[in-house]
Amino acid sequence: MIRYSQLYWQFFKKHLKVMMEYRLDFFIGVMSVVLIQFTSIFFVKVVFDQIEDLNGWGFYEVLFIYGVATMGRSIHHIFFDNLWTIGWQYIRPGNFDRLLIRPINPLFHLIADRVQQDGFGQLVIGGLLMAAAMPHLGVEWGPVNLLILLVLIVSSGAIFVAVNLFFATLSFWIVDSLPITFAAFNLSDFARYPLNIYHKGIRWLLTWLIPYGFTAFYPAAAFIEHSGYRELGMITPLIAVISCWLAYRFWKVGLRAFNSTGS
Amino acid sequence: MIEVSGLTKEYKIALRKPGLTGAIQALFKREHQIKQAVQDVSFSIRKGEMVGYLGANGAGKSTTIKMLSGILTPTSGKVEVNGIVPYQNREQNAKGIGAVFGQRTQLFWDIPVRESYDLLRHIYEVPEDDYRESLALFTEVLDLGPLLSIPVRQLSLGQKMRCELAAAFLHRPAVVYLDEPTIGLDVAVKQKIRTFIKEMNKREETTVILTTHDMGDIEELCKRIIIIDEGKVLYDGDLQQIKERFGQKRVVHFELENKAGFAVPASLRDRVEIVPKADGEAEASNTVSLSFSSRDLSAADVIQAVLSVHSVRDLTIADPKIETIVKEIYERGV
C-alpha cells in the first residue's frame, strides 16, 4: 500500500509536469468543464425562479445535492478517468499487454497512467456550489460535520469509480464497452436531483442496483433535517466499500478471461 | 533458464457467414472453430543463450512469447522461466523479464524519454546507483544522449526503437523477449541495436529470445534457432547447420519486356523453379522469379541463360529469406 502510494506520486508528478508544459491546454480543459457545469446549474436556477420548491426541496438544498455530486464526480474525473479508455486505448490496440508485463497491479497501472486535468474544473465548481449552499441549510458546520461531509464525498467518488470499473471491465469480453459504460454513467444525472421526485422503480434502480443515489442525493440528505433519508445517507461509506469490492472482483474475473483468450 | 514442455494454445474463433445476413445470423447463433495457435511446443533454453524464434506471420511466435511473459495462459502444457510459472505468478515473473513488442511502445507517450525511464526505475524498484550506471552505458552504446529530453511521441521510429530497447534492459532482466525489434529500421539503426543486444548479453549474461524476419539479426546474434510453423516446432538447433543445408537457396527476379510465352530455358530445366507470386502481387506484372540452389548453379549461369532467350528490362538477386527456408523445411522436411 505504501509502495503503491509512493508509486502513484511518481506517476502524478510526471502528469503534473506535462500539464504545466501545456498550460493553455490545461486552462481550456478546465474552463470548458466549468462552462458545461454552469449551464446545468443555470437550468436549475431557472426552474426555481418559476417554482417555490421541488417536491419539498428548496433551491439551496438542490444546489447542495448538486455540489456533492460534482465533488464526487471530480474525484473520479481527475484520478480514475483512464477507466473510460481501457477498450479503445488498451485492449483493442494491444497496449494492455504492456501493463501485464510490469511487476505491478495492472489496474493500478491503468489508473495511474492518466490524470485528467479537466476534472479540476469540476472540483472548482463543486467547491463553489458547496460554499454557496452550505450556509443556507441550517446545519452547524463544526469539525465533526465537515469530517463526515468529507468522508461522504470521498465515498461518492468511490461509487462513481466502482460503477465505471464494473462496466469498463466488460471490455475484456467485448473489446470496447465504452457505449455501455457511457449509458450507465448517464444514469448518474438522475441522482443530482432529489430521488423522491422519481417513480419508485427508478429510485430502487438507483439505490440498490446501480447505486448512483449514494453519489449525491443520499449523502446530501444526511445533512438535511426533513429529508427522511438521514440514516440511508450515513451508510454511503458502506455502500462504497461493497461496490468497490464487487467491481474489483468482477475486474479480476475479466482479467482472467483476458489472460486465457488474448487477442 | 526457460523450460517449455507440451505448450499448447487454442483460440476459439467465431465463424461468420459473409454479408449482412451472415452478420445477423451470427447475432443469434454462432459457430465456433478451434484454432490451434501453438501445438505441443517444447524447448529448453540455457542462461545466456540467444535464440532466434522464427516462423512466417501467424506461425505462433507472438503467442508463444505472450505465454512466456505471462500475458496469456496456455491451454495446456508447462512453462517455467527462471523457476517461475509466468501465468501463475505474473508479477513475480515480470520483475525478471524485459520485452520489446514490435512497434508497440513500452514507454510513456507524453513525457520525455528520461522521465519515462525514471518511472520505470520506480516501477521495477531499481536502485539509484544501478540505474545511473545502466543509463550511462545505454546512452553510450545506443547513442541516446540527444533523445532523452524529447517526448516519445516526437521520436522517429528508429529513435523510438533505440529508446524501447534501453527500457527493456533497464532493470537488468535475466530474460529479454524481443519481438521484431528491427522491423522497419534502416541499416545503421539495426546495427546499433544488434551491437547493444550483443553487449548486454556479454555483460549480464542476459538470455534473449528474438523473433525477426531479418536474416541479418539472426546471423549476427543467434547461434541457435527454433523454427515454428502452424504452431509446431519444425526445427530446433544450430543455425550454421540449417544454413548449410538450405542457405544456398538463391532467387533472381527478372522483369521482362513481355511475360507471355516465358519458359524456363532448356539449360536450366529441372534445376530452377519458378517462384509463385505472393498474394496481392499483380498476376499481370511482367516479373518472373526463379529460385535455385547455389550448389548446382551460380547466379551468373541463371542470368546468362535467361538473357540469351528473353529480353530482360531489369533484374535483382535476392538473399535467401527465412520465409523461403521455412517453406523449404516445411515442404521437404529437415
Tab-separated table of C-alpha atoms in Angstrom, chain A residues 68 72 75 148-162 211 214-216 219 233-241 243-244:
chain	number	residue	atom	x	y	z
A	68	VAL	CA	-21.907	16.766	-3.543
A	72	GLY	CA	-17.730	13.105	-6.113
A	75	ILE	CA	-12.542	12.693	-7.759
A	148	ILE	CA	-18.495	13.451	7.846
A	149	LEU	CA	-19.098	15.516	4.715
A	150	LEU	CA	-15.579	14.786	3.508
A	151	VAL	CA	-15.983	11.041	4.100
A	152	LEU	CA	-19.313	11.051	2.274
A	153	ILE	CA	-17.830	12.922	-0.710
A	154	VAL	CA	-14.918	10.507	-0.961
A	155	SER	CA	-17.420	7.631	-0.777
A	156	SER	CA	-19.417	9.262	-3.547
A	157	GLY	CA	-16.281	9.386	-5.693
A	158	ALA	CA	-15.565	5.735	-4.888
A	159	ILE	CA	-19.047	4.713	-6.043
A	160	PHE	CA	-18.545	6.507	-9.358
A	161	VAL	CA	-15.274	4.618	-9.735
A	162	ALA	CA	-16.821	1.274	-8.819
A	211	PRO	CA	-26.083	2.882	-6.512
A	214	PHE	CA	-25.351	7.328	-2.966
A	215	THR	CA	-23.146	9.608	-5.033
A	216	ALA	CA	-25.220	12.708	-4.322
A	219	PRO	CA	-25.155	11.731	1.289
A	233	GLY	CA	-27.276	8.782	3.812
A	234	MET	CA	-24.967	7.663	6.593
A	235	ILE	CA	-24.457	4.173	5.110
A	236	THR	CA	-22.909	5.720	1.990
A	237	PRO	CA	-19.366	4.648	3.001
A	238	LEU	CA	-20.553	1.071	3.454
A	239	ILE	CA	-22.199	1.084	0.024
A	240	ALA	CA	-18.957	2.495	-1.419
A	241	VAL	CA	-16.853	-0.272	0.092
A	243	SER	CA	-19.446	-1.520	-4.618
A	244	CYS	CA	-15.681	-1.249	-4.951
